[in-house]
mmCIF file of C-alpha atoms in Angstrom:
data_model
loop_
_atom_site.group_PDB
_atom_site.id
_atom_site.type_symbol
_atom_site.label_atom_id
_atom_site.label_comp_id
_atom_site.label_asym_id
_atom_site.label_seq_id
_atom_site.Cartn_x
_atom_site.Cartn_y
_atom_site.Cartn_z
ATOM 1 C CA MET A 102 2.112 24.255 38.454
ATOM 2 C CA PHE A 103 0.153 26.226 41.020
ATOM 3 C CA PRO A 104 -0.820 24.415 44.216
ATOM 4 C CA GLN A 105 -3.884 22.255 43.769
ATOM 5 C CA THR A 106 -5.148 21.347 47.185
ATOM 6 C CA LEU A 107 -4.731 17.714 48.109
ATOM 7 C CA ALA A 108 -7.719 15.547 47.257
ATOM 8 C CA PHE A 109 -7.381 12.470 49.462
ATOM 9 C CA THR A 110 -9.405 9.297 49.209
ATOM 10 C CA PRO A 111 -10.802 7.883 52.464
ATOM 11 C CA GLN A 112 -8.132 6.215 54.620
ATOM 12 C CA ALA A 113 -5.444 6.807 51.978
ATOM 13 C CA THR A 114 -1.917 7.472 53.134
ATOM 14 C CA THR A 115 0.062 9.956 51.082
ATOM 15 C CA THR A 116 3.846 10.234 51.111
ATOM 16 C CA VAL A 117 5.134 13.767 50.648
ATOM 17 C CA SER A 118 8.645 14.632 49.466
ATOM 18 C CA SER A 119 11.107 16.269 51.850
ATOM 19 C CA SER A 120 11.324 19.417 49.692
ATOM 20 C CA LEU A 121 7.589 19.935 49.960
ATOM 21 C CA LEU A 122 7.668 19.333 53.703
ATOM 22 C CA GLN A 123 10.405 21.917 54.103
ATOM 23 C CA ALA A 124 8.305 24.438 52.203
ATOM 24 C CA PHE A 125 5.549 24.006 54.778
ATOM 25 C CA CYS A 126 7.875 23.706 57.782
ATOM 26 C CA LEU A 127 6.946 20.091 58.448
ATOM 27 C CA PRO A 128 9.256 17.265 59.603
ATOM 28 C CA SER A 129 10.670 14.845 57.065
ATOM 29 C CA ALA A 130 9.209 11.372 56.550
ATOM 30 C CA THR A 131 5.741 12.666 57.294
ATOM 31 C CA SER A 132 2.625 11.055 55.883
ATOM 32 C CA PHE A 133 -0.861 12.422 56.055
ATOM 33 C CA ILE A 134 -3.661 10.049 56.936
ATOM 34 C CA ALA A 135 -6.875 11.629 55.761
ATOM 35 C CA PRO A 136 -9.990 9.688 56.711
ATOM 36 C CA ARG A 137 -12.146 12.542 55.407
ATOM 37 C CA THR A 138 -11.856 15.746 53.453
ATOM 38 C CA ARG A 139 -13.874 18.922 53.388
ATOM 39 C CA ARG A 140 -14.975 20.434 50.082
ATOM 40 C CA THR A 141 -14.949 24.215 50.119
ATOM 41 C CA ASN A 142 -17.429 26.313 48.200
ATOM 42 C CA ASN A 143 -15.159 26.532 45.165
ATOM 43 C CA ASN A 144 -14.325 22.825 44.954
ATOM 44 C CA PHE A 145 -10.804 23.176 46.293
ATOM 45 C CA MET A 146 -10.169 20.222 48.587
ATOM 46 C CA THR A 147 -8.780 21.672 51.785
ATOM 47 C CA LEU A 148 -7.354 19.440 54.469
ATOM 48 C CA TYR A 149 -7.072 20.873 57.945
ATOM 49 C CA MET A 150 -4.647 18.938 60.082
ATOM 50 C CA THR A 151 -3.279 18.754 63.616
ATOM 51 C CA SER A 152 -0.269 16.978 64.995
ATOM 52 C CA SER A 153 -2.379 14.699 67.142
ATOM 53 C CA THR A 154 -4.691 11.935 66.004
ATOM 54 C CA LEU A 155 -8.275 12.632 66.968
ATOM 55 C CA GLU A 156 -10.267 9.815 68.490
ATOM 56 C CA ASN A 157 -13.478 10.998 66.853
ATOM 57 C CA ASP A 158 -15.099 13.942 65.112
ATOM 58 C CA ASP A 159 -16.529 15.412 68.287
ATOM 59 C CA ARG A 160 -16.021 19.171 68.461
ATOM 60 C CA SER A 161 -14.919 19.240 72.087
ATOM 61 C CA ASN A 162 -12.386 16.506 71.409
ATOM 62 C CA ALA A 163 -11.083 18.464 68.431
ATOM 63 C CA GLU A 164 -10.669 21.588 70.507
ATOM 64 C CA LYS A 165 -8.945 19.679 73.310
ATOM 65 C CA ASN A 166 -6.317 18.293 70.947
ATOM 66 C CA LEU A 167 -5.854 21.451 68.923
ATOM 67 C CA ASP A 168 -2.352 22.828 68.478
ATOM 68 C CA GLU A 169 -2.629 26.077 66.534
ATOM 69 C CA SER A 170 1.003 26.094 65.461
ATOM 70 C CA SER A 171 0.589 22.850 63.545
ATOM 71 C CA ILE A 172 -2.514 23.654 61.507
ATOM 72 C CA PHE A 173 -1.949 23.968 57.792
ATOM 73 C CA THR A 174 -3.889 24.420 54.617
ATOM 74 C CA LEU A 175 -1.619 22.215 52.532
ATOM 75 C CA SER A 176 -1.539 22.769 48.785
ATOM 76 C CA THR A 177 0.651 21.178 46.137
ATOM 77 C CA SER A 178 0.640 19.627 42.701
ATOM 78 C CA THR A 179 4.147 18.174 42.604
ATOM 79 C CA ASP A 180 6.223 15.537 44.399
ATOM 80 C CA LEU A 181 3.121 13.742 45.540
ATOM 81 C CA THR A 182 2.504 9.991 45.365
ATOM 82 C CA SER A 183 -0.149 7.844 46.988
ATOM 83 C CA SER A 184 0.858 4.666 48.784
ATOM 84 C CA SER A 185 -0.414 2.291 51.398
ATOM 85 C CA SER A 186 0.826 2.511 54.956
ATOM 86 C CA ASP A 187 3.645 0.058 55.700
ATOM 87 C CA GLY A 188 4.162 0.955 59.310
ATOM 88 C CA SER A 189 7.384 2.874 58.668
ATOM 89 C CA VAL A 190 5.861 6.325 58.989
ATOM 90 C CA SER A 191 7.223 8.286 61.919
ATOM 91 C CA THR A 192 4.540 10.966 62.118
ATOM 92 C CA THR A 193 0.871 11.081 61.198
ATOM 93 C CA LEU A 194 -1.519 13.983 61.032
ATOM 94 C CA SER A 195 -5.253 13.545 61.107
ATOM 95 C CA SER A 196 -7.889 15.669 59.467
ATOM 96 C CA LEU A 197 -9.575 18.153 61.720
ATOM 97 C CA LEU A 198 -13.314 18.061 61.227
ATOM 98 C CA VAL A 199 -14.830 20.985 63.086
ATOM 99 C CA ASP A 200 -16.715 24.077 62.053
ATOM 100 C CA GLU A 201 -15.154 25.341 58.817
ATOM 101 C CA PHE A 202 -15.170 28.999 59.797
ATOM 102 C CA GLU A 203 -13.521 28.333 63.157
ATOM 103 C CA VAL A 204 -10.843 26.186 61.560
ATOM 104 C CA GLU A 205 -10.185 28.769 58.868
ATOM 105 C CA LYS A 206 -9.518 31.379 61.542
ATOM 106 C CA LEU A 207 -6.941 29.084 63.104
ATOM 107 C CA VAL A 208 -5.395 28.309 59.743
ATOM 108 C CA GLN A 209 -5.030 32.018 59.070
ATOM 109 C CA LYS A 210 -3.599 32.548 62.524
ATOM 110 C CA SER A 211 -0.901 29.957 61.917
ATOM 111 C CA PHE A 212 0.754 32.056 59.208
ATOM 112 C CA LEU A 213 -0.221 35.533 60.379
ATOM 113 C CA LYS A 214 3.218 36.138 61.834
ATOM 114 C CA GLN A 215 4.821 35.393 58.459
ATOM 115 C CA LEU A 216 2.534 37.888 56.727
ATOM 116 C CA ARG A 217 3.390 40.692 59.116
ATOM 117 C CA VAL A 218 7.121 40.573 58.419
ATOM 118 C CA ARG A 219 6.964 39.759 54.722
ATOM 119 C CA ALA A 220 7.386 43.345 53.521
ATOM 120 C CA GLU A 221 10.826 43.358 55.146
ATOM 121 C CA ASP A 222 12.082 40.245 53.331
ATOM 122 C CA ALA A 223 13.844 42.074 50.507
ATOM 123 C CA PRO A 224 16.293 44.766 51.634
ATOM 124 C CA ASN A 225 16.442 46.886 48.476
ATOM 125 C CA GLY A 226 15.402 46.999 44.833
ATOM 126 C CA GLY A 227 11.649 47.193 44.403
ATOM 127 C CA VAL A 228 10.702 47.135 48.053
ATOM 128 C CA GLU A 229 10.571 50.892 48.583
ATOM 129 C CA ASP A 230 7.141 51.224 47.009
ATOM 130 C CA ILE A 231 5.920 48.203 48.967
ATOM 131 C CA ASN A 232 7.014 49.404 52.381
ATOM 132 C CA ARG A 233 5.377 52.801 51.865
ATOM 133 C CA PHE A 234 2.002 51.135 52.405
ATOM 134 C CA ASN A 235 3.068 49.145 55.483
ATOM 135 C CA LYS A 236 0.625 46.407 54.523
ATOM 136 C CA THR A 237 1.085 42.822 53.407
ATOM 137 C CA PRO A 238 0.256 41.754 50.833
ATOM 138 C CA ILE A 239 -0.028 44.841 48.678
ATOM 139 C CA ILE A 240 -3.312 44.459 46.787
ATOM 140 C CA VAL A 241 -3.189 45.370 43.110
ATOM 141 C CA GLY A 242 -6.365 45.437 41.036
ATOM 142 C CA HIS A 243 -5.689 43.645 37.741
ATOM 143 C CA ARG A 244 -6.842 46.180 35.125
ATOM 144 C CA GLY A 245 -8.851 47.750 37.927
ATOM 145 C CA SER A 246 -11.834 45.882 39.360
ATOM 146 C CA VAL A 247 -12.958 43.833 36.395
ATOM 147 C CA PHE A 248 -15.994 42.255 38.062
ATOM 148 C CA LYS A 249 -17.330 45.632 39.217
ATOM 149 C CA GLU A 250 -16.519 47.993 36.336
ATOM 150 C CA LEU A 251 -15.164 47.579 32.822
ATOM 151 C CA GLU A 252 -11.455 46.807 32.799
ATOM 152 C CA ASN A 253 -8.928 49.583 32.161
ATOM 153 C CA THR A 254 -11.436 52.402 32.631
ATOM 154 C CA ARG A 255 -11.468 55.428 34.904
ATOM 155 C CA ALA A 256 -14.531 54.077 36.700
ATOM 156 C CA GLY A 257 -12.755 50.776 37.281
ATOM 157 C CA PHE A 258 -9.668 52.356 38.821
ATOM 158 C CA ILE A 259 -11.716 54.670 41.023
ATOM 159 C CA LYS A 260 -13.691 51.632 42.192
ATOM 160 C CA THR A 261 -10.426 49.815 42.949
ATOM 161 C CA ALA A 262 -9.403 52.602 45.310
ATOM 162 C CA GLU A 263 -12.854 52.619 46.916
ATOM 163 C CA LEU A 264 -12.601 48.872 47.580
ATOM 164 C CA GLY A 265 -9.445 49.388 49.628
ATOM 165 C CA ALA A 266 -6.717 48.207 47.251
ATOM 166 C CA GLU A 267 -3.425 50.088 47.296
ATOM 167 C CA ALA A 268 -2.657 49.802 43.595
ATOM 168 C CA ALA A 269 -3.949 48.994 40.136
ATOM 169 C CA GLU A 270 -2.275 47.506 37.084
ATOM 170 C CA LEU A 271 -3.064 48.891 33.646
ATOM 171 C CA ASP A 272 -1.959 48.460 30.031
ATOM 172 C CA VAL A 273 -0.834 51.287 27.750
ATOM 173 C CA PHE A 274 -0.618 51.646 23.971
ATOM 174 C CA LEU A 275 0.695 54.527 21.886
ATOM 175 C CA LEU A 276 -1.801 55.464 19.184
ATOM 176 C CA LYS A 277 -0.688 56.648 15.761
ATOM 177 C CA CYS A 278 -1.545 60.213 16.745
ATOM 178 C CA GLY A 279 0.903 60.045 19.665
ATOM 179 C CA THR A 280 -1.670 59.690 22.469
ATOM 180 C CA LEU A 281 -1.115 57.121 25.221
ATOM 181 C CA VAL A 282 -4.299 55.190 25.981
ATOM 182 C CA VAL A 283 -5.182 52.578 28.583
ATOM 183 C CA PHE A 284 -6.405 49.424 26.842
ATOM 184 C CA HIS A 285 -5.705 45.704 26.790
ATOM 185 C CA GLY A 286 -7.376 44.156 23.766
ATOM 186 C CA GLY A 287 -6.871 40.741 22.253
ATOM 187 C CA GLY A 288 -3.960 39.205 20.405
ATOM 188 C CA THR A 289 -0.676 37.917 21.790
ATOM 189 C CA ASP A 290 2.150 39.477 23.783
ATOM 190 C CA GLN A 291 4.048 39.712 20.496
ATOM 191 C CA ASN A 292 1.107 41.263 18.621
ATOM 192 C CA PRO A 293 -1.257 42.871 21.158
ATOM 193 C CA GLY A 294 -4.100 45.351 20.764
ATOM 194 C CA ASP A 295 -6.511 43.389 18.568
ATOM 195 C CA LEU A 296 -10.033 44.873 18.516
ATOM 196 C CA LEU A 297 -12.228 42.028 17.262
ATOM 197 C CA ASP A 298 -13.232 40.295 20.501
ATOM 198 C CA TYR A 299 -13.159 43.455 22.585
ATOM 199 C CA CYS A 300 -15.043 45.777 20.256
ATOM 200 C CA GLY A 301 -16.606 43.523 17.612
ATOM 201 C CA ARG A 302 -14.692 45.017 14.701
ATOM 202 C CA PRO A 303 -11.456 44.048 12.937
ATOM 203 C CA GLY A 304 -8.309 46.061 13.367
ATOM 204 C CA ASN A 305 -5.767 47.041 15.991
ATOM 205 C CA ILE A 306 -5.767 49.855 18.520
ATOM 206 C CA LEU A 307 -2.332 50.924 17.231
ATOM 207 C CA ASP A 308 -3.824 51.948 13.897
ATOM 208 C CA LEU A 309 -6.307 54.430 15.378
ATOM 209 C CA THR A 310 -6.209 58.059 16.385
ATOM 210 C CA TYR A 311 -7.590 58.991 19.783
ATOM 211 C CA GLU A 312 -10.717 60.452 18.203
ATOM 212 C CA GLU A 313 -11.301 57.110 16.478
ATOM 213 C CA ALA A 314 -10.581 55.164 19.669
ATOM 214 C CA LEU A 315 -13.210 57.205 21.513
ATOM 215 C CA GLN A 316 -15.840 55.958 19.060
ATOM 216 C CA LEU A 317 -15.195 52.304 19.918
ATOM 217 C CA LYS A 318 -17.989 50.427 21.665
ATOM 218 C CA PHE A 319 -17.142 47.476 23.882
ATOM 219 C CA ASN A 320 -18.757 44.093 23.308
ATOM 220 C CA PRO A 321 -20.888 43.219 26.375
ATOM 221 C CA LYS A 322 -20.886 39.531 25.382
ATOM 222 C CA HIS A 323 -17.107 39.205 25.490
ATOM 223 C CA GLU A 324 -16.196 36.676 28.195
ATOM 224 C CA GLU A 325 -13.164 38.695 29.283
ATOM 225 C CA PHE A 326 -15.495 41.333 30.678
ATOM 226 C CA GLY A 327 -16.669 40.098 34.058
ATOM 227 C CA CYS A 328 -18.537 43.291 34.898
ATOM 228 C CA PRO A 329 -22.274 43.916 34.417
ATOM 229 C CA ALA A 330 -23.357 44.594 30.830
ATOM 230 C CA ASP A 331 -24.333 48.186 31.564
ATOM 231 C CA ALA A 332 -20.810 48.905 32.808
ATOM 232 C CA THR A 333 -19.437 47.505 29.551
ATOM 233 C CA LEU A 334 -21.795 49.576 27.417
ATOM 234 C CA ARG A 335 -20.919 52.861 29.125
ATOM 235 C CA GLY A 336 -17.182 52.198 29.091
ATOM 236 C CA ARG A 337 -14.752 54.207 26.986
ATOM 237 C CA ILE A 338 -11.005 54.118 26.457
ATOM 238 C CA PRO A 339 -9.211 56.669 28.684
ATOM 239 C CA THR A 340 -5.843 58.308 28.203
ATOM 240 C CA LEU A 341 -3.042 57.437 30.601
ATOM 241 C CA GLU A 342 -2.984 61.042 31.766
ATOM 242 C CA GLU A 343 -6.679 60.938 32.705
ATOM 243 C CA VAL A 344 -6.149 57.824 34.796
ATOM 244 C CA LEU A 345 -3.086 59.268 36.516
ATOM 245 C CA LEU A 346 -4.893 62.494 37.384
ATOM 246 C CA ASP A 347 -7.666 60.426 38.974
ATOM 247 C CA ALA A 348 -5.035 58.439 40.874
ATOM 248 C CA LYS A 349 -3.565 61.657 42.238
ATOM 249 C CA LYS A 350 -6.909 62.314 43.890
ATOM 250 C CA THR A 351 -7.551 58.785 45.181
ATOM 251 C CA GLY A 352 -3.958 57.943 46.137
ATOM 252 C CA LEU A 353 -4.038 54.754 44.070
ATOM 253 C CA TYR A 354 -0.588 53.486 43.084
ATOM 254 C CA ILE A 355 -0.413 52.745 39.335
ATOM 255 C CA LYS A 356 1.603 49.900 37.836
ATOM 256 C CA ILE A 357 1.956 50.673 34.126
ATOM 257 C CA GLU A 358 2.432 47.738 31.771
ATOM 258 C CA LEU A 359 4.156 48.938 28.610
ATOM 259 C CA LYS A 360 1.977 46.908 26.278
ATOM 260 C CA GLY A 361 2.692 48.342 22.841
ATOM 261 C CA GLU A 362 5.697 49.562 20.893
ATOM 262 C CA GLY A 363 7.042 53.037 21.539
ATOM 263 C CA THR A 364 5.500 53.406 24.993
ATOM 264 C CA VAL A 365 8.636 53.914 27.096
ATOM 265 C CA GLU A 366 9.482 57.577 26.475
ATOM 266 C CA PRO A 367 5.873 58.859 26.324
ATOM 267 C CA SER A 368 4.992 57.038 29.558
ATOM 268 C CA LEU A 369 8.024 58.495 31.305
ATOM 269 C CA GLU A 370 7.110 61.958 30.048
ATOM 270 C CA VAL A 371 3.573 61.828 31.432
ATOM 271 C CA VAL A 372 4.586 60.410 34.819
ATOM 272 C CA GLU A 373 7.427 62.898 35.267
ATOM 273 C CA ARG A 374 5.358 65.864 34.100
ATOM 274 C CA LEU A 375 2.633 65.006 36.602
ATOM 275 C CA ASP A 376 5.283 64.527 39.314
ATOM 276 C CA MET A 377 4.065 60.992 40.076
ATOM 277 C CA LEU A 378 7.276 58.966 40.233
ATOM 278 C CA ASP A 379 6.461 58.024 43.824
ATOM 279 C CA GLN A 380 3.065 56.729 42.700
ATOM 280 C CA CYS A 381 3.931 54.811 39.521
ATOM 281 C CA SER A 382 6.068 51.934 38.313
ATOM 282 C CA PHE A 383 6.624 50.357 34.907
ATOM 283 C CA ALA A 384 6.594 46.735 33.728
ATOM 284 C CA SER A 385 6.622 44.675 30.561
ATOM 285 C CA PHE A 386 6.803 41.135 29.221
ATOM 286 C CA ASP A 387 9.160 42.593 26.624
ATOM 287 C CA HIS A 388 12.201 43.088 28.815
ATOM 288 C CA SER A 389 13.908 45.220 26.190
ATOM 289 C CA ARG A 390 11.410 47.962 27.066
ATOM 290 C CA ILE A 391 12.264 48.079 30.745
ATOM 291 C CA ALA A 392 15.958 47.737 29.873
ATOM 292 C CA HIS A 393 15.548 50.783 27.626
ATOM 293 C CA LEU A 394 13.803 52.645 30.437
ATOM 294 C CA ARG A 395 16.615 51.734 32.812
ATOM 295 C CA LYS A 396 19.176 53.060 30.338
ATOM 296 C CA LEU A 397 17.263 56.333 30.188
ATOM 297 C CA ARG A 398 16.692 56.476 33.964
ATOM 298 C CA PRO A 399 19.402 54.559 35.895
ATOM 299 C CA ASP A 400 18.157 55.496 39.377
ATOM 300 C CA LYS A 401 16.459 52.378 40.774
ATOM 301 C CA THR A 402 15.309 54.167 43.906
ATOM 302 C CA LYS A 403 13.084 56.498 41.865
ATOM 303 C CA TYR A 404 12.227 54.467 38.773
ATOM 304 C CA HIS A 405 10.784 51.093 39.702
ATOM 305 C CA THR A 406 10.405 48.486 36.984
ATOM 306 C CA GLY A 407 8.947 44.993 36.896
ATOM 307 C CA ALA A 408 10.096 42.098 34.732
ATOM 308 C CA LEU A 409 6.938 40.195 33.778
ATOM 309 C CA PHE A 410 7.144 36.442 33.170
ATOM 310 C CA ASN A 411 4.528 34.166 31.628
ATOM 311 C CA ASP A 412 6.444 31.111 32.774
ATOM 312 C CA ARG A 413 9.262 30.533 35.244
ATOM 313 C CA PRO A 414 12.603 30.048 33.468
ATOM 314 C CA ASP A 415 15.637 28.791 35.370
ATOM 315 C CA ASN A 416 17.523 32.037 34.733
ATOM 316 C CA ILE A 417 14.814 34.331 36.024
ATOM 317 C CA LEU A 418 17.146 36.328 38.294
ATOM 318 C CA GLU A 419 19.711 36.789 35.539
ATOM 319 C CA ARG A 420 17.046 38.010 33.130
ATOM 320 C CA ALA A 421 15.663 40.463 35.676
ATOM 321 C CA GLN A 422 19.163 41.755 36.345
ATOM 322 C CA ALA A 423 19.885 42.155 32.629
ATOM 323 C CA ALA A 424 16.709 44.215 32.258
ATOM 324 C CA GLY A 425 17.568 46.425 35.221
ATOM 325 C CA ALA A 426 14.329 45.450 36.960
ATOM 326 C CA THR A 427 13.581 46.137 40.610
ATOM 327 C CA GLU A 428 10.671 43.680 40.799
ATOM 328 C CA ILE A 429 9.860 40.255 39.388
ATOM 329 C CA HIS A 430 6.236 39.580 38.438
ATOM 330 C CA LEU A 431 5.253 35.917 38.127
ATOM 331 C CA ARG A 432 2.029 34.299 36.946
ATOM 332 C CA TYR A 433 0.145 32.965 39.960
ATOM 333 C CA ASP A 434 0.496 29.283 39.009
ATOM 334 C CA THR A 435 4.296 29.380 38.657
ATOM 335 C CA ILE A 436 5.015 30.601 42.186
ATOM 336 C CA THR A 437 6.541 28.553 44.999
ATOM 337 C CA PRO A 438 7.826 29.621 48.422
ATOM 338 C CA GLU A 439 11.350 28.745 47.306
ATOM 339 C CA ILE A 440 11.371 31.006 44.248
ATOM 340 C CA ILE A 441 9.859 33.897 46.207
ATOM 341 C CA GLN A 442 12.524 33.489 48.879
ATOM 342 C CA ALA A 443 15.231 33.515 46.198
ATOM 343 C CA ILE A 444 13.743 36.640 44.607
ATOM 344 C CA HIS A 445 13.708 38.495 47.911
ATOM 345 C CA LYS A 446 17.195 37.313 48.845
ATOM 346 C CA ALA A 447 18.476 38.724 45.555
ATOM 347 C CA GLY A 448 16.972 42.101 46.454
ATOM 348 C CA TYR A 449 13.935 42.161 44.154
ATOM 349 C CA GLY A 450 10.328 42.876 45.005
ATOM 350 C CA SER A 451 7.807 40.181 44.058
ATOM 351 C CA MET A 452 4.313 40.123 42.608
ATOM 352 C CA ALA A 453 1.896 37.368 41.630
ATOM 353 C CA TRP A 454 -0.418 38.219 38.759
ATOM 354 C CA MET A 455 -3.660 36.577 37.737
ATOM 355 C CA ARG A 456 -4.695 35.960 34.192
ATOM 356 C CA GLY A 457 -7.816 37.697 32.895
ATOM 357 C CA PRO A 458 -11.254 36.158 33.438
ATOM 358 C CA ILE A 459 -11.036 33.999 30.282
ATOM 359 C CA GLY A 460 -7.627 32.683 31.259
ATOM 360 C CA MET A 461 -8.719 31.949 34.810
ATOM 361 C CA LYS A 462 -11.788 30.154 33.500
ATOM 362 C CA SER A 463 -9.550 28.083 31.222
ATOM 363 C CA ASP A 464 -7.372 27.144 34.187
ATOM 364 C CA CYS A 465 -10.527 26.215 36.054
ATOM 365 C CA LEU A 466 -11.711 23.836 33.347
ATOM 366 C CA GLU A 467 -8.386 22.397 32.203
ATOM 367 C CA LYS A 468 -6.054 22.410 35.187
ATOM 368 C CA TYR A 469 -7.132 23.378 38.641
ATOM 369 C CA TRP A 470 -10.834 22.656 39.013
ATOM 370 C CA ASP A 471 -12.465 25.890 40.150
ATOM 371 C CA VAL A 472 -9.789 28.546 40.522
ATOM 372 C CA GLY A 473 -11.805 30.898 38.339
ATOM 373 C CA ASN A 474 -13.665 32.047 41.424
ATOM 374 C CA GLU A 475 -10.524 33.569 42.952
ATOM 375 C CA ASP A 476 -11.927 33.181 46.434
ATOM 376 C CA GLU A 477 -10.205 33.330 49.814
ATOM 377 C CA THR A 478 -9.033 29.718 49.547
ATOM 378 C CA MET A 479 -7.020 30.516 46.464
ATOM 379 C CA TYR A 480 -5.654 33.780 47.819
ATOM 380 C CA SER A 481 -4.691 32.107 51.105
ATOM 381 C CA ALA A 482 -2.643 29.536 49.213
ATOM 382 C CA LEU A 483 -0.807 32.300 47.349
ATOM 383 C CA LEU A 484 -0.190 34.205 50.569
ATOM 384 C CA ARG A 485 1.661 31.203 51.939
ATOM 385 C CA THR A 486 4.343 31.594 49.288
ATOM 386 C CA GLY A 487 5.484 34.880 50.838
ATOM 387 C CA VAL A 488 4.795 36.971 47.734
ATOM 388 C CA GLN A 489 4.683 40.686 48.535
ATOM 389 C CA GLN A 490 2.113 41.909 46.003
ATOM 390 C CA MET A 491 -0.909 40.185 44.486
ATOM 391 C CA CYS A 492 -2.432 41.477 41.240
ATOM 392 C CA VAL A 493 -5.942 40.042 41.328
ATOM 393 C CA ASN A 494 -9.246 40.253 39.480
ATOM 394 C CA GLN A 495 -11.250 40.468 42.719
ATOM 395 C CA PRO A 496 -9.417 42.964 44.932
ATOM 396 C CA ASP A 497 -12.425 43.257 47.224
ATOM 397 C CA VAL A 498 -12.131 39.571 48.160
ATOM 398 C CA LEU A 499 -8.443 39.941 48.989
ATOM 399 C CA VAL A 500 -9.115 43.123 50.951
ATOM 400 C CA GLN A 501 -11.642 41.229 53.080
ATOM 401 C CA LEU A 502 -9.180 38.390 53.664
ATOM 402 C CA ARG A 503 -6.445 40.787 54.700
ATOM 403 C CA GLU A 504 -8.813 42.532 57.097
ATOM 404 C CA LYS A 505 -9.625 39.184 58.707
ATOM 405 C CA LEU A 506 -5.931 38.485 59.153
ATOM 406 C CA ALA A 507 -5.274 41.924 60.591
ATOM 407 C CA ALA A 508 -8.069 41.440 63.125
ATOM 408 C CA LEU A 509 -6.472 38.302 64.536
ATOM 409 C CA PRO A 510 -4.423 38.803 67.718
ATOM 410 C CA ALA A 511 -0.647 38.847 67.356
ATOM 411 C CA TYR A 512 1.468 36.099 68.876
#
């Protein structure tokens, strides 16, 4: 489960497992005494801590006792039990109650050094296309910029580049006429491309010709569309080639999810014909597709592929290897620092991907309070895992966070 920031009750003492402490570089047998907590604007409970116990909440006292290297935004949802203090605790940390913006700068500063070297963690595999940007994390717009423009549209991908993201993820289907189009649709991973929720009519995108697909109108009331209604109404389904030609002009890197059947060879043909191998990669939840691509194109230095996972199986590295992948793409709430470290050690690139707006809203209501906002608090927690790429619904928010980090002085 994705980190849910600790929500302490007043004066409660919480015992944290040694594995969790190691993940956050803290000493063993540590308990956190939290007399107060601060609620952020998206209802995440963030605890800012120092290694010294503060006598009071006075700002000058807080600054006097501040040790930047020991400030953490601690997030977890596992190995956590509440207990009363029995006097056996060797170390205590107290909550730091000073101006939220000032503390956040210090929190960011405490892991800035990690961010700056993260792109070098994995020595081979899928890291070539990461290092070419020389930025960490690589920001990938999930289906473009879904809160600015309609998802999977030319306008959305152009906007993604304008916002400062390096890459965009998109979904491709092969229509019955042989045209590759960029579209997501409803349905399941096993039976994708449903039109009902997206376009208000029954059927599947796979059963249409491109001329028929161009006549589709998007449903502005569909919750998956986070953009303004006018952007939804003017949206149309583009071909993959149209999007790639736009990307040639903007420099946007394109991560192609092979969504439907029969997409491997046609996608390769378009990318190779446009001479965009250095600007595109391929991914799929159906690992047989990327395995097929790898059989057709064995060169991992030129043909980058991502193994997408909806969960986190124990044999994730073996499955990625069997598929010939160069990257492993994990859903945001299955990521831990340990698994990212293992992925990089094995030579794979890493990416965290967000669900669509409906899925994030569901997580908000059912699991993690208010993660649907995808604000800096959430992105900061993901950054702490060491993941190299983040595929997000609000790339502009992540761009702003990265700019703040880059502006901080180096150690």
